[in-house]
C-alpha cells in the first residue's frame, strides 16, 4: 500500500506542477497542431509551378507550341523570356528560376532528327526533387502535324495501393505521429529529473522514503495520458484537414501508441538521469531526434538505405512505430499482423525504464 | 558514553573529492535529545559531513552509526526516521505551502486519517497559517525556512539534520526558530545543526568546530570558552587602526580582531607576559589605549582554533 500511495503522491505533484507551467501546457497541443500543419501543407512531393525561364531561338510555330505544352503541364511556370543561353544560366545561378528551357534555332529540324536532342532543359541540380521533376518533362509528347507523334506504350503500370491519389499527407501523417510523440514525450521527461536536480528538490526527495522506481514511474504516468491526448489531436486534425484515414482499428492504434509513448518516456527519463543540466538534456534529445527522423523510414524509404543505416534504424523505437501506424492506418493491418514491432517497443520501454531506475541512485556521488 | 545514549556515532569519517579532502577523519558522538552544533568557516566540510550521515554521500573512509543503523549501507531504513533540511531551499516553488506539506506528508506515508490534522498542526506551530495558499517561490527567506523546517519534522523524526537553517533570517525570526528547536529537543528529538552564527552556537548543548574538514574543538560551549589556551586582551584605543598595526607586529600575537573601537588580541597562554608586551608596544608607538584581560567569547574560541598552524607558531 505504501509504495502505491507514494507513487500516487509523486504523480499528483507532477500534475499540479504541469498544470501551472503554461509553456508545457501549450506544448501539449501546440506542437502537434503546428507540426501537422507544417508537414501537411509544406511538404508536398507533388511539385507544381516551378519558376522557369525560356530562350526560344527558333521562334517557329512548333517551338511556340512546345512552350504552350510546357505551360499546360502546370509543373513549370514560365517566368521570363530571355534572348541568350548565357542569360538563362545567370538566372539559374542567382536562384531566380529553377528551370531553364533552351530552344535552339534549328529546333524544327532537330525534332525530326532522332539522334539529336530537340531542346535543352537546364535544371538547378542543387535541389534533388527538381531534377526528378525535370526528368519527367522529357517524356512530353510533341504533337506536330508533319512528324508522327512518338507513342510510348508503358511496359509496366504502377498502381499505388492504399494511397491511389498519391496524396502526400496520407503518407506523411502516420509517420508524423511518431515524430511528434517522440519529440514531446522525450523532451518532457528528459528535463524531468534534471530540473529537480537543478532546483535542489532532488536532495530533499532522495532523503525521503520514496524509492527510485516510485519516483520514476510516478513521474511518467501523467505524460502517458498527455501522449494519448496528443494522439487524438493528431488523428482528428489529420482527418479534418487532410482526410487521412484510419482504416484499421483505432483501439489497435491506441495500444501501439501507449507502448510507444512509454518507450519514449522511459528513454527521456534515462537521459535525464545521465545528464547534469536541462540544457544537456535538450541537446541529447536533439541528438536522438535527427537519426529518428532520417533513418526511420519517415523521410527516406527504409529498404533503400545502406545496411548500417538500417541497423541503426532498427534500433530506434520510431522505426517500429511508423511501421505500425502505416500498417494500421493505411493497410488496415491488425496488431497481430505486426506483433514483432509491438514486442520490440514493449521490450525497449521496459529496458529503458529499468536502466533509468538503476541509473538514478539515491546518492549524490 | 554508551552507544544507546548516542544518536550518532562516527569514527574516522573521511570524504575525498578528487584531490581535495573535504572531511578529515572525523570522530563524532552526538547524544540523544541534544542540540549539537557544527560551527566552521565556508568549505570546512559541514554539509559534506551531514550528507554522509544521512547516506547521501559515501564516505571514502571510516564508518558512522546513526540511530543504531550503519550508514551508508542501510541508509534506506533510516530515511523514515530522520528529517533533513538542506542548506539550499529544496521545496517546490510552484506548489503552495499547503501542497508542499501535503506532498511530504504523503511521501512519508502519514496515515490518511491523521494527515490533515498533522498538516494543520505544523502550519500552526511554524506560523504558516496565513501563507497556506501562497506559492513557496514567492515567500520571504524566513518564511521559507519555517516551511522547510515544518516539512522536515512533519513525520516526527527522531533525528533532525539542519544545514544552516537560519542563513538569511533576521535576528527576531532566528530566536523564534530556535525556540522551535528547543521545543523539539525537549520532546526527545536529537538535532544536529550547522551554523556560522556565534549566538546560535552558544545555544547548542554541545558544539564541534570544523576547520578544513577536521574537528578542531568539541565540547559544551562554556567548556570551550574556558579552555582556549589563549590569553585574551581587550584594547580600547582612540586610534584602533594604528593600534592594530602596532600590536600585529608583535611576534607573540596570534590574532587581532577589530570590533568597533575595541581590539581583541589573542596571545598563547604559554607567553606569560602578553598583557605587558601589548601595553609596552602601544606606549612605544605613543598610542593612547586602555588594555585589560578579558574572558574568551565563543568567537575568540572560533578564531583560536581555526588559526593556521603557521600563525600560531609565529
Ligand atoms: N560534490 C563535490 N565535488 C567536489 N568538491 C566538493 C563537492 N561538495 C563539496 N566539495 C568541496 O568540499 C569542501 C567542503 O564543502 P562543504 O559543502 O561540506 O562545506 P561547508 O562547511 O558546508 O561550507 P558552507 O559553510 O559554505 O556551506 C569544499 O571545499 C567544497 O568545495
Ligand atoms: Mg554547507
XYZ file of C-alpha atoms and ligand atoms in Angstrom:
711
model
C 0.000 0.000 0.000
C 2.736 2.429 0.946
C 4.577 2.164 -2.383
C 1.373 2.768 -4.306
C 0.356 5.789 -2.261
C 3.851 7.255 -2.568
C 3.736 6.729 -6.309
C 0.373 8.477 -6.481
C 1.764 11.329 -4.384
C 4.537 11.828 -6.937
C 2.060 11.699 -9.814
C -0.289 14.174 -8.153
C 2.585 16.544 -7.561
C 3.714 16.278 -11.207
C 0.211 17.007 -12.473
C -0.086 20.048 -10.227
C 3.230 21.425 -11.416
C 2.418 20.709 -15.046
C -0.923 22.492 -14.865
C 0.843 25.601 -13.628
C 3.517 25.526 -16.283
C 1.852 27.336 -19.178
C 4.638 26.592 -21.633
C 4.391 22.866 -21.089
C 0.665 23.069 -21.393
C 0.928 24.985 -24.650
C 3.385 22.413 -25.963
C 0.900 19.610 -25.417
C -1.453 20.988 -28.041
C 0.756 23.468 -29.866
C 3.422 21.067 -31.077
C 1.086 18.517 -32.679
C -1.044 21.147 -34.414
C 1.895 23.176 -35.638
C 3.704 20.134 -36.988
C 0.671 18.727 -38.717
C 0.011 21.990 -40.474
C 3.673 22.471 -41.352
C 4.227 18.984 -42.650
C 0.807 18.577 -44.153
C 0.842 21.737 -46.231
C 4.516 22.441 -46.790
C 5.856 19.018 -47.583
C 4.404 18.177 -50.911
C 6.293 15.893 -53.225
C 3.634 16.653 -55.797
C 5.543 19.625 -57.249
C 3.933 22.384 -59.312
C 4.685 25.877 -60.523
C 8.458 25.752 -60.712
C 9.798 29.097 -61.881
C 11.038 28.731 -65.425
C 12.922 30.916 -67.882
C 12.855 30.318 -71.629
C 15.107 31.245 -74.513
C 13.371 30.489 -77.793
C 15.920 30.978 -80.575
C 13.768 29.170 -83.120
C 10.529 31.049 -82.611
C 8.607 28.825 -85.007
C 5.100 27.541 -84.850
C 6.431 24.265 -83.455
C 8.589 25.849 -80.777
C 5.728 28.060 -79.589
C 3.533 25.009 -79.468
C 6.175 23.263 -77.346
C 6.266 26.177 -74.879
C 2.482 26.118 -74.646
C 2.612 22.423 -73.766
C 5.222 23.039 -71.096
C 2.907 25.609 -69.553
C -0.029 23.254 -69.765
C 1.710 20.669 -67.539
C 1.474 23.161 -64.642
C 4.820 21.852 -63.487
C 6.519 24.890 -64.914
C 5.516 28.479 -64.508
C 7.016 30.475 -67.377
C 8.526 33.335 -65.521
C 10.667 35.187 -68.069
C 11.681 35.047 -71.713
C 15.321 35.854 -72.352
C 17.325 36.036 -75.534
C 20.548 34.094 -74.872
C 21.552 30.889 -73.127
C 24.083 32.872 -71.072
C 21.251 34.942 -69.567
C 19.443 31.734 -68.747
C 22.480 30.489 -66.858
C 22.761 33.741 -64.930
C 19.157 33.466 -63.766
C 19.698 29.877 -62.660
C 22.843 30.734 -60.746
C 21.103 33.625 -58.996
C 18.368 31.202 -57.973
C 15.678 33.285 -59.609
C 14.455 30.349 -61.636
C 14.710 26.594 -61.057
C 14.376 25.515 -64.663
C 15.735 26.980 -67.868
C 14.481 25.864 -71.270
C 16.750 26.472 -74.241
C 15.193 26.020 -77.692
C 17.898 26.186 -80.415
C 17.269 27.947 -83.763
C 17.192 24.633 -85.644
C 14.520 23.222 -83.331
C 12.212 22.024 -86.123
C 14.970 20.065 -87.802
C 16.145 18.540 -84.526
C 12.647 17.334 -83.707
C 12.676 15.364 -86.899
C 16.157 14.001 -86.186
C 16.092 11.138 -83.687
C 19.810 11.324 -82.957
C 19.853 14.832 -81.575
C 18.046 16.410 -78.670
C 15.478 18.925 -79.802
C 15.730 21.250 -76.779
C 17.691 21.511 -73.564
C 16.279 21.822 -70.122
C 18.744 23.307 -67.642
C 17.951 22.371 -64.071
C 19.002 23.692 -60.696
C 20.649 20.429 -59.610
C 21.156 21.646 -56.030
C 17.616 20.518 -55.289
C 17.197 16.774 -55.877
C 13.407 16.862 -56.212
C 13.540 19.384 -59.033
C 15.927 17.182 -61.011
C 13.437 14.350 -60.734
C 10.616 16.569 -61.934
C 12.612 17.844 -64.918
C 13.349 14.249 -65.861
C 9.620 13.765 -66.160
C 9.406 16.614 -68.647
C 11.483 14.567 -71.097
C 8.529 12.409 -71.834
C 6.463 15.321 -73.050
C 4.919 14.207 -76.378
C 5.436 16.620 -79.245
C 2.403 16.977 -81.439
C 3.436 18.153 -84.856
C 1.450 17.757 -87.987
C 4.270 16.599 -90.187
C 6.036 14.412 -87.626
C 4.400 11.287 -86.324
C 3.697 11.583 -82.639
C 6.044 9.257 -80.792
C 3.669 6.992 -78.973
C 5.111 5.208 -75.974
C 3.333 2.222 -74.620
C 4.173 1.666 -70.974
C 5.642 -1.713 -70.209
C 4.764 -1.573 -66.581
C 1.851 0.134 -64.986
C 2.214 1.333 -61.410
C -0.792 1.070 -59.163
C -0.367 2.889 -55.839
C -2.279 0.676 -53.439
C -3.567 2.238 -50.187
C -2.999 5.770 -51.471
C -4.367 5.763 -55.026
C -4.490 9.533 -55.342
C -0.847 9.673 -54.196
C -1.607 12.403 -51.683
C 1.455 13.320 -49.654
C -0.327 13.894 -46.286
C -1.639 10.342 -46.355
C 1.938 9.100 -46.430
C 3.317 11.693 -44.051
C 0.837 11.784 -41.177
C 1.178 8.219 -39.897
C 4.929 8.796 -39.648
C 4.423 12.258 -38.246
C 2.546 10.787 -35.275
C 5.753 9.006 -34.372
C 7.850 12.133 -34.734
C 5.511 14.365 -32.725
C 5.075 11.908 -29.869
C 8.801 11.299 -29.705
C 9.589 14.998 -29.611
C 7.172 15.979 -26.884
C 7.424 12.871 -24.732
C 11.194 12.767 -24.740
C 11.616 16.475 -24.026
C 9.095 16.397 -21.168
C 10.812 13.606 -19.316
C 14.397 14.360 -20.312
C 14.174 17.525 -18.239
C 12.012 15.965 -15.508
C 14.716 14.647 -13.199
C 17.487 17.060 -14.062
C 15.178 20.026 -13.469
C 14.609 18.871 -9.907
C 18.321 18.366 -9.539
C 18.943 21.947 -10.722
C 16.270 23.388 -8.453
C 17.629 21.448 -5.485
C 14.410 19.450 -4.963
C 16.245 16.206 -5.522
C 18.425 16.423 -2.439
C 15.267 16.578 -0.373
C 13.442 13.878 -2.321
C 16.205 11.309 -2.053
C 16.206 11.780 1.683
C 12.622 10.622 1.967
C 11.420 7.023 1.893
C 10.336 7.316 -1.759
C 12.147 4.717 -3.891
C 13.748 5.261 -7.305
C 11.122 3.156 -9.044
C 8.230 5.001 -7.376
C 9.734 8.312 -8.333
C 10.384 7.285 -11.952
C 7.018 5.658 -12.588
C 5.151 8.366 -10.725
C 6.739 10.983 -12.947
C 5.978 9.139 -16.174
C 2.317 8.302 -15.559
C 0.776 11.726 -16.261
C 2.694 12.021 -19.505
C 1.290 8.777 -20.865
C -2.111 10.364 -20.567
C -0.876 13.505 -22.313
C 0.617 11.419 -25.108
C -2.729 9.757 -25.705
C -4.444 13.139 -25.839
C -1.874 14.264 -28.386
C -2.513 11.160 -30.449
C -6.203 12.073 -30.534
C -5.377 15.654 -31.554
C -3.224 14.431 -34.435
C -5.767 11.905 -35.666
C -8.616 14.410 -35.565
C -6.582 17.151 -37.234
C -5.339 14.662 -39.848
C -8.889 13.661 -40.621
C -10.344 17.171 -40.713
C -7.550 18.909 -42.582
C -6.169 16.239 -44.880
C -8.710 13.490 -44.909
C -6.152 10.972 -43.623
C -7.975 7.719 -42.940
C -7.681 5.222 -40.091
C -8.617 2.089 -41.959
C -7.661 -0.375 -39.225
C -8.817 -0.457 -35.624
C -8.494 2.720 -33.564
C -8.025 0.572 -30.464
C -5.007 -1.116 -32.053
C -3.613 2.284 -32.851
C -4.052 3.371 -29.250
C -2.445 0.237 -27.865
C 0.554 0.738 -30.131
C 0.563 4.407 -29.143
C 0.616 3.571 -25.426
C 3.608 1.287 -25.725
C 5.458 3.718 -27.972
C 4.799 6.613 -25.599
C 6.078 4.539 -22.696
C 9.237 3.713 -24.660
C 9.947 7.390 -25.338
C 9.182 8.496 -21.801
C 11.462 5.842 -20.406
C 14.247 6.849 -22.767
C 13.795 10.519 -21.851
C 13.907 9.618 -18.182
C 17.088 7.660 -18.725
C 18.644 10.697 -20.417
C 17.502 12.818 -17.508
C 19.361 10.649 -15.025
C 22.509 10.750 -17.153
C 22.921 14.496 -17.689
C 23.730 17.300 -15.289
C 21.717 20.203 -16.723
C 18.455 20.823 -18.554
C 20.453 22.204 -21.464
C 22.362 18.950 -21.847
C 19.105 17.030 -21.666
C 17.658 19.033 -24.559
C 20.847 18.553 -26.558
C 20.658 14.828 -26.040
C 17.068 14.662 -27.258
C 18.041 16.546 -30.418
C 20.906 14.145 -30.889
C 18.326 11.362 -30.769
C 15.799 13.187 -32.943
C 17.921 13.514 -36.061
C 18.530 9.805 -36.754
C 14.950 9.123 -35.717
C 13.602 11.396 -38.422
C 16.093 10.393 -41.103
C 16.634 6.680 -40.536
C 13.168 5.529 -39.510
C 11.635 5.382 -42.950
C 9.726 8.590 -42.246
C 11.572 10.566 -44.918
C 13.524 8.030 -46.969
C 12.342 4.540 -47.832
C 13.800 2.183 -45.239
C 14.887 -0.528 -47.668
C 16.795 1.932 -49.807
C 19.194 2.868 -47.029
C 22.676 1.367 -46.634
C 22.948 -1.623 -44.319
C 24.483 0.286 -41.417
C 21.767 2.930 -41.552
C 19.152 0.196 -41.492
C 20.769 -1.346 -38.397
C 20.630 1.983 -36.621
C 17.054 2.456 -37.820
C 16.042 -0.954 -36.465
C 17.282 0.037 -33.023
C 15.079 3.143 -32.864
C 11.571 2.848 -31.425
C 10.162 5.241 -34.006
C 11.012 2.912 -36.915
C 8.844 0.190 -35.452
C 6.084 2.574 -34.517
C 5.903 4.068 -38.010
C 5.542 0.578 -39.441
C 2.688 0.007 -37.022
C 0.877 3.276 -37.768
C 1.230 2.941 -41.522
C 0.031 -0.631 -41.277
C -2.956 0.111 -39.079
C -3.997 3.432 -40.607
C -3.445 2.743 -44.293
C -3.224 -1.000 -44.911
C -5.900 -1.981 -42.429
C -3.469 -4.298 -40.698
C -4.090 -5.562 -37.171
C -1.612 -5.723 -34.290
C -1.497 -9.481 -34.800
C -0.001 -8.933 -38.259
C 2.791 -6.881 -36.773
C 3.315 -8.400 -33.326
C 7.126 -8.266 -33.628
C 7.074 -4.475 -33.924
C 4.897 -4.119 -30.833
C 7.048 -6.527 -28.836
C 10.156 -4.564 -29.738
C 8.578 -1.374 -28.399
C 7.473 -3.107 -25.198
C 10.913 -4.544 -24.526
C 12.529 -1.200 -25.293
C 10.253 0.592 -22.806
C 10.966 -1.953 -20.087
C 14.729 -1.908 -20.573
C 14.942 1.889 -20.694
C 12.765 2.243 -17.583
C 14.844 -0.256 -15.648
C 18.022 1.463 -16.760
C 16.626 4.814 -15.630
C 15.631 3.483 -12.201
C 19.024 1.812 -11.750
C 20.932 4.822 -13.003
C 19.020 7.071 -10.624
C 20.742 6.263 -7.365
C 19.558 7.782 -4.165
C 23.023 9.206 -3.661
C 24.741 12.389 -4.655
C 28.099 10.794 -5.536
C 29.117 7.194 26.696
C 27.015 4.153 25.959
C 26.135 3.605 22.296
C 22.451 3.513 23.231
C 22.633 7.061 24.511
C 24.111 8.239 21.251
C 22.068 9.265 18.254
C 25.140 9.495 16.050
C 28.496 7.860 16.411
C 31.118 8.334 13.730
C 34.680 7.085 13.673
C 37.369 8.259 11.279
C 34.778 9.601 8.833
C 36.545 11.000 5.740
C 35.476 12.193 2.338
C 37.688 12.997 -0.643
C 36.552 14.853 -3.748
C 39.396 14.042 -6.110
C 42.494 15.624 -4.581
C 40.521 17.569 -2.013
C 39.942 16.110 1.428
C 36.613 17.699 2.365
C 36.194 15.811 5.646
C 39.212 14.513 7.507
C 38.996 11.599 9.989
C 36.070 12.942 11.928
C 35.017 11.343 15.218
C 31.587 12.346 16.418
C 29.450 11.428 19.414
C 26.065 13.096 19.380
C 23.974 12.348 22.495
C 20.260 11.729 22.105
C 17.787 14.562 22.632
C 20.595 17.113 22.445
C 21.135 20.063 20.145
C 24.550 19.532 18.645
C 26.141 22.374 16.707
C 28.523 22.329 13.783
C 30.486 25.532 13.560
C 33.016 26.157 10.825
C 34.071 28.523 8.075
C 32.889 28.139 4.465
C 34.115 24.933 2.905
C 35.063 23.348 6.212
C 33.028 20.234 5.460
C 29.824 20.789 7.441
C 27.427 19.993 4.599
C 29.561 17.090 3.415
C 29.506 15.534 6.894
C 25.737 15.917 7.198
C 25.265 14.340 3.780
C 27.403 11.369 4.765
C 25.420 10.926 7.961
C 22.116 10.637 6.096
C 23.559 8.361 3.420
C 23.623 10.816 0.511
C 27.375 10.575 0.145
C 29.520 7.509 0.605
C 32.430 8.083 2.989
C 35.859 7.493 1.482
C 36.965 6.064 4.826
C 35.530 5.474 8.244
C 32.090 4.495 9.430
C 29.054 6.001 11.017
C 26.202 4.646 13.046
C 23.062 6.755 13.043
C 20.162 5.797 15.335
C 21.630 2.300 15.530
C 21.759 1.958 11.735
C 25.011 1.666 9.823
C 25.312 4.196 7.014
C 25.556 4.324 4.117
C 24.895 0.551 4.000
C 21.388 0.613 5.463
C 20.513 4.244 4.814
C 17.151 3.140 3.406
C 15.978 2.024 6.863
C 16.984 5.379 8.220
C 15.026 7.641 5.852
C 11.646 7.457 7.629
C 13.318 8.214 10.981
C 15.289 11.319 10.069
C 14.381 14.776 8.867
C 16.809 16.715 6.706
C 16.752 20.399 5.959
C 19.080 21.196 3.089
C 21.286 24.272 3.043
C 19.620 25.398 -0.173
C 15.814 25.713 -0.233
C 14.669 22.466 -1.743
C 10.891 22.515 -1.617
C 8.746 23.058 -4.667
C 8.414 26.719 -5.583
C 5.460 26.092 -7.870
C 3.427 24.388 -5.146
C 1.676 26.232 -2.335
C 2.718 25.896 1.295
C -0.155 23.531 1.924
C 0.575 21.430 -1.156
C 4.235 21.129 -0.203
C 3.319 19.910 3.272
C 0.715 17.590 1.806
C 3.197 16.074 -0.638
C 5.807 15.490 2.059
C 3.158 14.012 4.372
C 2.085 11.595 1.629
C 5.666 10.638 0.832
C 6.232 9.773 4.489
C 3.004 7.761 4.458
C 1.346 9.592 7.324
C -1.984 7.760 7.620
C -4.854 9.488 5.825
C -6.943 9.893 8.957
C -4.172 11.768 10.750
C -2.678 13.595 7.768
C -4.866 16.698 7.624
C -4.649 17.226 11.385
C -0.877 16.888 11.336
C -0.559 19.413 8.492
C -2.727 21.887 10.422
C -0.581 21.348 13.492
C 2.593 22.120 11.533
C 1.032 25.205 9.931
C 0.108 26.363 13.415
C 3.457 25.586 15.092
C 5.547 27.187 12.393
C 3.370 30.253 11.924
C 2.400 29.456 8.358
C -1.382 29.565 8.668
C -1.667 32.786 6.685
C 0.695 31.587 3.982
C -1.221 28.358 3.458
C -2.169 29.197 -0.122
C 0.983 31.089 -1.063
C 3.399 29.615 -3.590
C 6.631 28.637 -1.906
C 8.656 30.525 -4.525
C 7.083 33.841 -3.528
C 7.762 33.540 0.207
C 10.396 35.511 2.098
C 13.606 33.851 3.264
C 12.392 33.419 6.828
C 9.024 32.018 5.765
C 10.730 29.528 3.501
C 12.917 28.333 6.304
C 9.916 27.840 8.539
C 8.274 25.824 5.793
C 11.417 23.768 5.274
C 11.613 23.029 8.994
C 7.909 22.192 9.038
C 8.420 19.716 6.205
C 11.464 18.217 7.898
C 9.548 17.498 11.115
C 6.123 16.587 9.716
C 6.729 12.860 10.223
C 8.113 13.416 13.756
C 11.630 12.171 13.099
C 13.938 11.009 15.887
C 16.856 12.888 14.373
C 16.864 16.248 12.643
C 19.771 17.281 10.445
C 19.655 21.011 9.769
C 22.185 22.507 7.386
C 22.480 26.240 8.064
C 18.759 26.599 8.676
C 18.882 30.276 9.600
C 21.099 31.845 6.986
C 19.227 34.882 5.608
C 16.912 35.136 8.607
C 16.572 38.241 10.781
C 17.564 38.020 14.475
C 13.959 38.002 15.733
C 12.985 35.146 13.388
C 16.133 33.344 14.405
C 15.107 33.477 18.036
C 11.688 32.090 17.131
C 13.317 29.404 15.045
C 15.484 28.364 17.958
C 12.508 28.331 20.302
C 11.068 25.694 17.973
C 14.297 23.689 18.090
C 14.354 23.702 21.888
C 10.767 22.529 21.978
C 11.635 19.645 19.652
C 14.720 18.708 21.692
C 12.657 18.692 24.853
C 10.272 16.284 23.198
C 13.216 13.952 22.613
C 14.373 14.834 19.105
C 18.106 14.884 18.501
C 19.152 17.874 16.439
C 22.365 18.350 14.514
C 22.598 21.900 13.250
C 25.318 23.644 11.274
C 25.756 27.370 11.557
C 28.001 30.370 11.071
C 26.436 32.368 13.876
C 28.137 32.565 17.257
C 24.942 33.341 19.109
C 23.393 30.177 17.709
C 26.455 28.119 18.516
C 26.252 29.355 22.103
C 22.745 27.934 22.424
C 23.783 24.404 21.478
C 24.193 21.789 24.180
C 27.370 20.671 22.529
C 29.491 22.043 19.745
C 32.035 20.787 17.243
C 34.198 23.276 15.391
C 35.359 22.141 11.966
C 38.234 23.583 10.030
C 39.455 22.254 6.692
C 37.415 19.121 7.226
C 38.931 18.274 10.611
C 37.392 18.687 14.040
C 39.443 21.251 15.950
C 37.285 21.565 19.065
C 34.435 19.606 20.621
C 32.501 20.183 23.815
C 29.835 22.279 25.504
C 30.261 25.951 24.526
C 31.094 27.125 28.090
C 33.816 24.499 28.387
C 35.321 25.510 25.063
C 35.371 29.132 26.222
C 37.263 28.145 29.350
C 39.942 26.185 27.575
C 41.069 28.180 24.563
C 44.745 28.094 25.577
C 44.844 31.803 24.800
C 45.199 34.972 26.814
C 42.516 37.360 25.607
C 43.339 41.038 25.824
C 40.825 43.740 25.051
C 42.293 47.037 23.884
C 40.279 50.240 23.843
C 42.099 52.763 21.648
C 41.280 56.176 20.142
C 43.152 55.183 17.030
C 42.322 51.470 16.635
C 43.845 51.271 13.163
C 47.348 52.233 14.285
C 46.968 50.256 17.469
C 46.143 47.173 15.427
C 49.177 47.680 13.169
C 51.445 48.059 16.169
C 50.080 45.027 18.025
C 50.110 42.802 14.925
C 53.835 43.445 14.617
C 54.437 41.668 17.938
C 55.744 38.165 17.212
C 53.778 36.542 20.053
C 50.366 37.759 18.887
C 48.220 35.026 17.308
C 45.405 37.253 16.116
C 43.980 40.749 16.372
C 40.348 41.400 15.587
C 38.767 44.818 15.480
C 35.268 45.208 16.913
C 34.270 48.845 16.539
C 36.791 50.842 18.555
C 37.818 47.756 20.533
C 40.508 45.295 19.586
C 40.579 41.695 20.760
C 44.081 40.331 20.908
C 44.795 36.599 21.229
C 48.170 35.555 22.640
C 49.025 31.941 23.526
C 48.899 31.300 27.295
C 52.435 29.952 27.092
C 53.552 33.548 26.688
C 53.455 34.645 30.340
C 53.604 38.425 29.872
C 51.217 39.008 26.954
C 49.403 41.932 28.533
C 52.677 43.697 29.413
C 54.011 43.244 25.880
C 50.880 44.766 24.389
C 50.948 47.736 26.752
C 54.621 48.319 26.009
C 54.299 48.243 22.228
C 51.376 50.671 22.384
C 53.219 53.187 24.578
C 56.328 52.789 22.395
C 54.250 53.945 19.473
C 52.751 56.721 21.534
C 49.245 55.340 21.184
C 46.864 56.183 23.975
C 44.984 52.992 24.855
C 43.416 51.061 27.679
C 44.355 47.340 27.652
C 42.996 44.679 30.011
C 42.442 40.963 30.280
C 39.107 39.589 29.180
C 37.415 36.184 29.208
C 37.019 34.263 25.965
C 33.871 34.650 23.922
C 32.841 31.890 21.556
C 34.135 33.991 18.718
C 37.561 34.028 20.373
C 37.366 30.247 20.634
C 36.500 30.052 16.959
C 39.368 32.343 15.972
C 41.791 30.484 18.239
C 41.027 27.013 16.918
C 40.832 27.950 13.254
C 44.182 29.807 13.223
C 46.702 28.482 10.769
C 49.459 26.421 12.389
C 51.913 28.886 10.937
C 50.252 31.858 12.579
C 50.291 30.198 15.993
C 53.936 29.270 15.704
C 54.891 32.777 14.577
N 30.361 17.367 -4.951
C 31.539 17.949 -4.695
N 32.559 17.831 -5.569
C 33.741 18.400 -5.313
N 34.014 19.118 -4.228
C 33.040 19.267 -3.309
C 31.754 18.700 -3.509
N 30.986 19.016 -2.440
C 31.764 19.760 -1.637
N 33.003 19.911 -2.143
C 34.111 20.627 -1.511
O 34.262 20.116 -0.218
C 34.586 21.135 0.695
C 33.590 21.118 1.833
O 32.341 21.534 1.349
P 31.047 21.667 2.265
O 29.917 21.997 1.385
O 30.929 20.461 3.106
O 31.414 22.910 3.155
P 30.515 23.664 4.227
O 31.240 23.586 5.521
O 29.140 23.166 4.192
O 30.599 25.152 3.683
P 29.481 26.304 3.721
O 29.548 26.933 5.061
O 29.950 27.260 2.678
O 28.180 25.680 3.419
C 34.579 22.439 -0.097
O 35.916 22.791 -0.369
C 33.852 22.099 -1.353
O 34.373 22.831 -2.421
Mg 27.339 23.895 3.660
